mmCIF file of C-alpha atoms in Angstrom:
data_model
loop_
_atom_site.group_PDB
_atom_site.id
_atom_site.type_symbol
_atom_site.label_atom_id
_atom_site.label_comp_id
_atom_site.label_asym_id
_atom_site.label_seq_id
_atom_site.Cartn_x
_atom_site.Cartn_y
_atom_site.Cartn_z
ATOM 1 C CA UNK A 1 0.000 0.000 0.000
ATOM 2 C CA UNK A 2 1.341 2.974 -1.189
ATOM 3 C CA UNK A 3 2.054 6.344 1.306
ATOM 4 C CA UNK A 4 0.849 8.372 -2.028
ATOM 5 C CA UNK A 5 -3.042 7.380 -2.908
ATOM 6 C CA UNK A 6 -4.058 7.723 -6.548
ATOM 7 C CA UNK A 7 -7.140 6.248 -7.734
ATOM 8 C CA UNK A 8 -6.836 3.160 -9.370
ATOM 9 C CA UNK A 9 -8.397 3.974 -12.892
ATOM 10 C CA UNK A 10 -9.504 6.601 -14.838
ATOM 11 C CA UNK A 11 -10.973 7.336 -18.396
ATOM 12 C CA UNK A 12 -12.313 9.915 -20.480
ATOM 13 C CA UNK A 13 -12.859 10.315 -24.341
ATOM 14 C CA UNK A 14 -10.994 11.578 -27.056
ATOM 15 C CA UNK A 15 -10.603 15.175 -26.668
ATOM 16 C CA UNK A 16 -11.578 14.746 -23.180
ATOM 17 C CA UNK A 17 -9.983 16.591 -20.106
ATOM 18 C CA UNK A 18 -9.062 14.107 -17.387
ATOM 19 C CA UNK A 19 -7.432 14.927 -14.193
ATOM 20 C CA UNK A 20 -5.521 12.289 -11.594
ATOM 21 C CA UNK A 21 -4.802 12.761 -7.949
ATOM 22 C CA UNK A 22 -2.544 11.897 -5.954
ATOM 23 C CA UNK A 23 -2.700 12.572 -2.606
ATOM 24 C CA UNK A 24 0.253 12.400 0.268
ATOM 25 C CA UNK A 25 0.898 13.697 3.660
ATOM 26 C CA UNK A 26 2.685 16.747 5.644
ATOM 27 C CA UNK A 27 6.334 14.610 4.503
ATOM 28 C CA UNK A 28 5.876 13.527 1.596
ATOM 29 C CA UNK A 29 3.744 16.105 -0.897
ATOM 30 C CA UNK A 30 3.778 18.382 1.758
ATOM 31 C CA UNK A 31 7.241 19.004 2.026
ATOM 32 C CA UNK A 32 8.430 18.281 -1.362
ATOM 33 C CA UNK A 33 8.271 18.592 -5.312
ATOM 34 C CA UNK A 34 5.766 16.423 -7.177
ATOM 35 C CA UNK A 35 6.612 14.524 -9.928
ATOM 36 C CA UNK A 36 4.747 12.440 -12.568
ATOM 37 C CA UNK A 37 5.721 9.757 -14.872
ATOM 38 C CA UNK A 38 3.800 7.780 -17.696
ATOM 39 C CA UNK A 39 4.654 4.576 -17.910
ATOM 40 C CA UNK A 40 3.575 1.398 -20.708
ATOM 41 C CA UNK A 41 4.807 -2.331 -19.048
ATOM 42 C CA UNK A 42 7.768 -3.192 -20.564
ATOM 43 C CA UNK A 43 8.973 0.029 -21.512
ATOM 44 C CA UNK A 44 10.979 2.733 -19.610
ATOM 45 C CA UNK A 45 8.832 5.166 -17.454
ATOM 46 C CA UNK A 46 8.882 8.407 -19.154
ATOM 47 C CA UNK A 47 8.664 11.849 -17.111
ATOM 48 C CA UNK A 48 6.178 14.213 -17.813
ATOM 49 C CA UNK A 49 6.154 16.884 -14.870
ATOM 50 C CA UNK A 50 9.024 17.834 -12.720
ATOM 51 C CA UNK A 51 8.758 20.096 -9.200
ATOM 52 C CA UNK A 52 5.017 20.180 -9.225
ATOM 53 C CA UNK A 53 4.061 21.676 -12.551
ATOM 54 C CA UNK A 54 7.090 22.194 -14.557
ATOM 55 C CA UNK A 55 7.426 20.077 -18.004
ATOM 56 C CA UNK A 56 10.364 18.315 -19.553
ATOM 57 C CA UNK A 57 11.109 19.763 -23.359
ATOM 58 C CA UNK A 58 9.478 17.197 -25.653
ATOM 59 C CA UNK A 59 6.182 16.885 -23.294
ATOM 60 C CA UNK A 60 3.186 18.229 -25.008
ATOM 61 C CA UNK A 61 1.357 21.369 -23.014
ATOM 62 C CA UNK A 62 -1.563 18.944 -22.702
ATOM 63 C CA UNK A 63 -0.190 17.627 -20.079
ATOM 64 C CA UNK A 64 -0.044 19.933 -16.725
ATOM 65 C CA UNK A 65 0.725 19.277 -13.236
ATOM 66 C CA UNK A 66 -0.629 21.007 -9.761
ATOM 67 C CA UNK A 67 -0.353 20.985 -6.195
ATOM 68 C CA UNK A 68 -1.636 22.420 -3.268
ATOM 69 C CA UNK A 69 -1.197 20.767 0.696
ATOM 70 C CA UNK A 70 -0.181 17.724 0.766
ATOM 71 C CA UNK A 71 -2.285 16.466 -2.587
ATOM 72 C CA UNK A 72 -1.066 17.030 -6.467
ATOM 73 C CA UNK A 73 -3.057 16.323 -9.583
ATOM 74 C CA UNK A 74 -2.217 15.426 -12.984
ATOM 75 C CA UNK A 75 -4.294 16.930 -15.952
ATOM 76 C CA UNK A 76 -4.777 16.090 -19.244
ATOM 77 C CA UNK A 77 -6.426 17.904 -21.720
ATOM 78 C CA UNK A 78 -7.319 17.360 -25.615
ATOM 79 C CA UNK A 79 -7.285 13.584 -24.613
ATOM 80 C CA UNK A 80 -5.834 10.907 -27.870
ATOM 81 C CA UNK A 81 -5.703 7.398 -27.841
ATOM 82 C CA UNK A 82 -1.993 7.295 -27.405
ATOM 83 C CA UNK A 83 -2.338 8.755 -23.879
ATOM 84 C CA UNK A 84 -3.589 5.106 -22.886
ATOM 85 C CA UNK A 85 -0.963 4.357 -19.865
ATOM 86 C CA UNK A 86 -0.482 3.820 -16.214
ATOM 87 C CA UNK A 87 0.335 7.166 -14.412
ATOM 88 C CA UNK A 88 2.309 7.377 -11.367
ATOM 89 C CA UNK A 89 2.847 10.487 -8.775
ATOM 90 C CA UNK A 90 6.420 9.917 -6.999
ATOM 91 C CA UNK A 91 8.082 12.171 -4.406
ATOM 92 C CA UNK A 92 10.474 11.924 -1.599
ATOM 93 C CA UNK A 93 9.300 11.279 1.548
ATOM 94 C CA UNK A 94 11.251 13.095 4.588
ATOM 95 C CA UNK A 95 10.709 11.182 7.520
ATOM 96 C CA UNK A 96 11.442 7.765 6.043
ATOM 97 C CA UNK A 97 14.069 8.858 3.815
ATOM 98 C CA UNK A 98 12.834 7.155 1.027
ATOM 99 C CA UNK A 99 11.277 7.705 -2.548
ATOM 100 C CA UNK A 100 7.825 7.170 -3.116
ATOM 101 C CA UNK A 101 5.943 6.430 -6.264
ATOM 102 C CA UNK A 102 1.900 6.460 -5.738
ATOM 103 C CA UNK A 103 -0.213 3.091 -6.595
ATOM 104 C CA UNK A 104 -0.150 4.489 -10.476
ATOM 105 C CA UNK A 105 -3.643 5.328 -12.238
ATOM 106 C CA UNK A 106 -4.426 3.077 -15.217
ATOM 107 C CA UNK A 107 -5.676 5.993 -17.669
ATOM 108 C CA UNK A 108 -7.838 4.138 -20.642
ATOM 109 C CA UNK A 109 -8.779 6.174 -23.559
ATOM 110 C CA UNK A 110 -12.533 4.812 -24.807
ATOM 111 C CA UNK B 1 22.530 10.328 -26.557
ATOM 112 C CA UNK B 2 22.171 8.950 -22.959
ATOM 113 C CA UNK B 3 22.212 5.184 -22.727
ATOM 114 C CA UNK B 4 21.921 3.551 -19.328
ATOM 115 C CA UNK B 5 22.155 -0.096 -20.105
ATOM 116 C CA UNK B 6 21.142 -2.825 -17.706
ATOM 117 C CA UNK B 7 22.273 -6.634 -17.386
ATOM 118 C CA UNK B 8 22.057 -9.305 -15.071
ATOM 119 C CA UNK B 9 18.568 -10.685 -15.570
ATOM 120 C CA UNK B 10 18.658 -14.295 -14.025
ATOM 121 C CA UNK B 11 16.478 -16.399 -11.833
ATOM 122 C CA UNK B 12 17.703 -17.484 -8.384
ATOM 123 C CA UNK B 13 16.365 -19.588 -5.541
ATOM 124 C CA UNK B 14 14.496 -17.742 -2.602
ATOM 125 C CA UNK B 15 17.567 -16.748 0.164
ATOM 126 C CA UNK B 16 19.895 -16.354 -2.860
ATOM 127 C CA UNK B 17 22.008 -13.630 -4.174
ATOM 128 C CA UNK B 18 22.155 -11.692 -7.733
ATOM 129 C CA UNK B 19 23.890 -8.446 -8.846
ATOM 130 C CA UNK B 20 22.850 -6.181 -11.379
ATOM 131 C CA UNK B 21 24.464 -3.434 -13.275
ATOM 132 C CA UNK B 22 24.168 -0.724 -15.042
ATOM 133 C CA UNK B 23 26.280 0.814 -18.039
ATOM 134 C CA UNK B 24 26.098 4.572 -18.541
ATOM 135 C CA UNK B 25 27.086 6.866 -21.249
ATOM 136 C CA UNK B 26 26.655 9.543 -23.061
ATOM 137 C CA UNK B 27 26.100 12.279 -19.507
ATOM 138 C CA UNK B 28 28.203 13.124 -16.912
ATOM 139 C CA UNK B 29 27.964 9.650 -14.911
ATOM 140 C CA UNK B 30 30.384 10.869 -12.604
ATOM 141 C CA UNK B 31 28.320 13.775 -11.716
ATOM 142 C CA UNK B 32 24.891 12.109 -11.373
ATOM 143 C CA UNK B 33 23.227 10.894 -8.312
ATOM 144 C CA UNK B 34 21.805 7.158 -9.562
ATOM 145 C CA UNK B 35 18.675 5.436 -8.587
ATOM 146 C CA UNK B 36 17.468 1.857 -9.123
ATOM 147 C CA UNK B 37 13.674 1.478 -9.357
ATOM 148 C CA UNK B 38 11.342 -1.421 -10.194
ATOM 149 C CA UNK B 39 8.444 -2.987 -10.881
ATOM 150 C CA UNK B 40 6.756 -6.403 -9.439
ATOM 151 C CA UNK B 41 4.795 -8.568 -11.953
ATOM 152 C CA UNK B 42 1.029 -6.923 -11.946
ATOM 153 C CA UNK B 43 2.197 -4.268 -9.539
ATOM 154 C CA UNK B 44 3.743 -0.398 -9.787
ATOM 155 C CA UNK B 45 6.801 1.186 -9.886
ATOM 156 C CA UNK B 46 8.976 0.754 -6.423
ATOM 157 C CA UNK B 47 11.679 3.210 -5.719
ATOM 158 C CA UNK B 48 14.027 0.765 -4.231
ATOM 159 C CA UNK B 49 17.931 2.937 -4.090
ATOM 160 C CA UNK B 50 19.515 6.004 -4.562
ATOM 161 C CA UNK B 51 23.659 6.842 -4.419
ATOM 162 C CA UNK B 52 25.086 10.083 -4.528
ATOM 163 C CA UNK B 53 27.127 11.036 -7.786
ATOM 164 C CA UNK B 54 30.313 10.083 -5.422
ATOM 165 C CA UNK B 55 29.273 6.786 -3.803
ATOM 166 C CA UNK B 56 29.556 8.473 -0.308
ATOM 167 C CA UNK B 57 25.732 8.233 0.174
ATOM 168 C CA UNK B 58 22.826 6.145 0.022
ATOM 169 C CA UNK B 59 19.458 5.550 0.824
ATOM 170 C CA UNK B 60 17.438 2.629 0.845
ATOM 171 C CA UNK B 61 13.531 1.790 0.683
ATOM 172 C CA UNK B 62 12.683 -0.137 3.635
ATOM 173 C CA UNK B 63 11.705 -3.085 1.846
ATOM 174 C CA UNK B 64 15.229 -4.090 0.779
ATOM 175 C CA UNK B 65 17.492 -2.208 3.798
ATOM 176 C CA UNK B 66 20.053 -4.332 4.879
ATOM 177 C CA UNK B 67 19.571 -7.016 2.056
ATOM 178 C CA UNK B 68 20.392 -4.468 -0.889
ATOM 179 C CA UNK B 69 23.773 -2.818 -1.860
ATOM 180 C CA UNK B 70 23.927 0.277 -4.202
ATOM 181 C CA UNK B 71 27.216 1.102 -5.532
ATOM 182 C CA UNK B 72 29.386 2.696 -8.880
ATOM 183 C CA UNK B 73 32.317 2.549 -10.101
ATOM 184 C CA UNK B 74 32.601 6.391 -11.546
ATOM 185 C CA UNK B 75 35.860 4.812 -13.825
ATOM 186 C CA UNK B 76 34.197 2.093 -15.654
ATOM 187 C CA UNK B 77 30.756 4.541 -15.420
ATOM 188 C CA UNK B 78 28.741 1.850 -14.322
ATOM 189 C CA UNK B 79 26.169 1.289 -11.115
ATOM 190 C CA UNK B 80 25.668 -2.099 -9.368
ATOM 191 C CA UNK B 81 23.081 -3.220 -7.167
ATOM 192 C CA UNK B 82 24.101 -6.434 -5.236
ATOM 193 C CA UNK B 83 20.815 -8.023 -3.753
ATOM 194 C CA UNK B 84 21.218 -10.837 -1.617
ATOM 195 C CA UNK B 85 18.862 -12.825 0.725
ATOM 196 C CA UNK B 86 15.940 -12.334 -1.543
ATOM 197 C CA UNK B 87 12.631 -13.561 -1.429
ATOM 198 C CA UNK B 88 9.856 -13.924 -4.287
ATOM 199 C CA UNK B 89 8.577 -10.698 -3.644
ATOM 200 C CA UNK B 90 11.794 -9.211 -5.217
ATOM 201 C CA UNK B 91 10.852 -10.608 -8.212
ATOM 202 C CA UNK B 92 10.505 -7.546 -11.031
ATOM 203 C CA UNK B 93 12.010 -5.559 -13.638
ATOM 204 C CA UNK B 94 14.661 -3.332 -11.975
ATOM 205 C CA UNK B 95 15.605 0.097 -13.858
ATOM 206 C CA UNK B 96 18.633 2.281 -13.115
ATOM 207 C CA UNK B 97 17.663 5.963 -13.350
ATOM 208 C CA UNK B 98 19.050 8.916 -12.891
ATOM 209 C CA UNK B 99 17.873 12.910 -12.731
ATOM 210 C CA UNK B 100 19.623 15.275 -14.936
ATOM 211 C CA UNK B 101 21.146 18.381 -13.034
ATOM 212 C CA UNK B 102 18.373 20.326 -14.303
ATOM 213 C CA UNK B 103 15.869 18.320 -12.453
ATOM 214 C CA UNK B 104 17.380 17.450 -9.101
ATOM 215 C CA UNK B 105 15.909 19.288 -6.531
ATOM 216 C CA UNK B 106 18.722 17.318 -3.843
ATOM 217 C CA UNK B 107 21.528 14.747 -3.997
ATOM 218 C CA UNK B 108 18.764 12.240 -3.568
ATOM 219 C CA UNK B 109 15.755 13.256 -5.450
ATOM 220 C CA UNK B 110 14.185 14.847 -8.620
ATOM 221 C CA UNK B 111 13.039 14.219 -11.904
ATOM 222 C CA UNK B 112 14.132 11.253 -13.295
ATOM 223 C CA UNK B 113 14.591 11.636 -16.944
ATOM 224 C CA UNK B 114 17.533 8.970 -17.918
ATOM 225 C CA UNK B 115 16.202 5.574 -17.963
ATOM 226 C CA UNK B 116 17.427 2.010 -18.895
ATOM 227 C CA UNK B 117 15.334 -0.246 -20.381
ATOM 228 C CA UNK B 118 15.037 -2.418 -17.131
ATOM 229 C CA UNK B 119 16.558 -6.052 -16.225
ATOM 230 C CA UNK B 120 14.146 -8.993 -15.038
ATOM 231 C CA UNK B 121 15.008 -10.633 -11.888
ATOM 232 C CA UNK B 122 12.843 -13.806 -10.812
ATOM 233 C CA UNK B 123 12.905 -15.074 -7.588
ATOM 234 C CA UNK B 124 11.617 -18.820 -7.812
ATOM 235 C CA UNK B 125 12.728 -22.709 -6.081
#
């Protein structure tokens, strides 16, 4: 069981605006940058939002990130058919000194 | 281009040992923290190590503390992770990763951009 909660699945339709949570506590989110990664099974996780709502060159602007307390969300807007992936939230946790990745958000496009 | 290149995928007996590595090039290897992360069959992604970019420092997720050994070699760029005394749920793909100076936010965190293409270990009698 994962320290950051995201909901298992989501969906929306092409075109679609869909948002993820991910929600953490005062050492975790609280305290520290967000980060979100999309990642296909048998591929390498690929990062799409870095220190809460900043994107990597190469990630399309249809993709933002947000944060406020000790939760974070994911957006996606102008959803297509390749956005089909698992989403994860990730951030460093203070108190146990460790890296945390949420439970990941199965995203399916219909 | 940045290649981080993993190897030694195997299967091994519960209680048993394997070591992995991890081949970098094309970024400053010597420079970057490294992290190993994986993934469990049906399951998500599990930060499992990190090492500072001068093997003085590590941290460890609790699941594999005292069982799990990060380390480099900043001459032959290349990261190891020796795992030893490991049990069936240590069975999954394990990915070395690292942050890009633009992206840390501390020797032991940010955005990981670099990426290998992940190693499968199986734990099975």
């Amino acid at each position: 069981q994962s320290l950051l909660t995201q909901p298992p699945s989501a969906s929306g339709t092409p075109g679609q605006r869909v948002t993820i949570s991910c929600s953490g506590s005062r050492s975790n989110i609280g305290s520290n940058y967000v980060y979100w990664y999309q990642y296909l099974p048998g591929t390498a996780p690929k990062l799409l939002i870095y220190r809460d709502d900043q994107r990597p060159s190469g990630v399309p602007d249809r993709f933002s990130g947000s944060k406020s307390g000790t939760s974070a969300s994911l957006a996606i807007s102008g959803l297509r058919s390749e956005d089909e992936a698992d989403y994860y939230c990730a951030a460093w946790d203070d108190d146990l000194t460790e890296g945390l990745f949420g439970g990941g958000t199965k995203l399916t496009v219909l | 281009q940045v290649r981080l290149l993993e190897s030694g995928a195997g299967v091994v007996q519960p209680g048993g040992s394997l070591s992995l590595s991890c081949a970098a090039s094309g970024f400053t290897f010597s420079g970057s923290p490294m992290h190993w992360v994986r993934q469990a069959p049906g399951k998500g992604l599990e930060w499992v190590a990190v090492i500072s970019y001068d093997g003085n420092n590590k941290y460890y997720a609790d699941s594999v503390k005292g069982r799990f050994t990060i380390s480099r070699d900043n001459a032959k760029n290349t990261l190891y992770l020796q795992m030893n005394s490991l049990s069936a749920e240590d069975t999954a793909v394990y990915y070395c990763a690292s942050p890009p100076q633009s992206y840390r936010t501390a020797w032991y965190w940010g955005g990981l951009d670099y990426w290998g293409q992940g190693t499968l270990v199986t734990v099975s009698p």
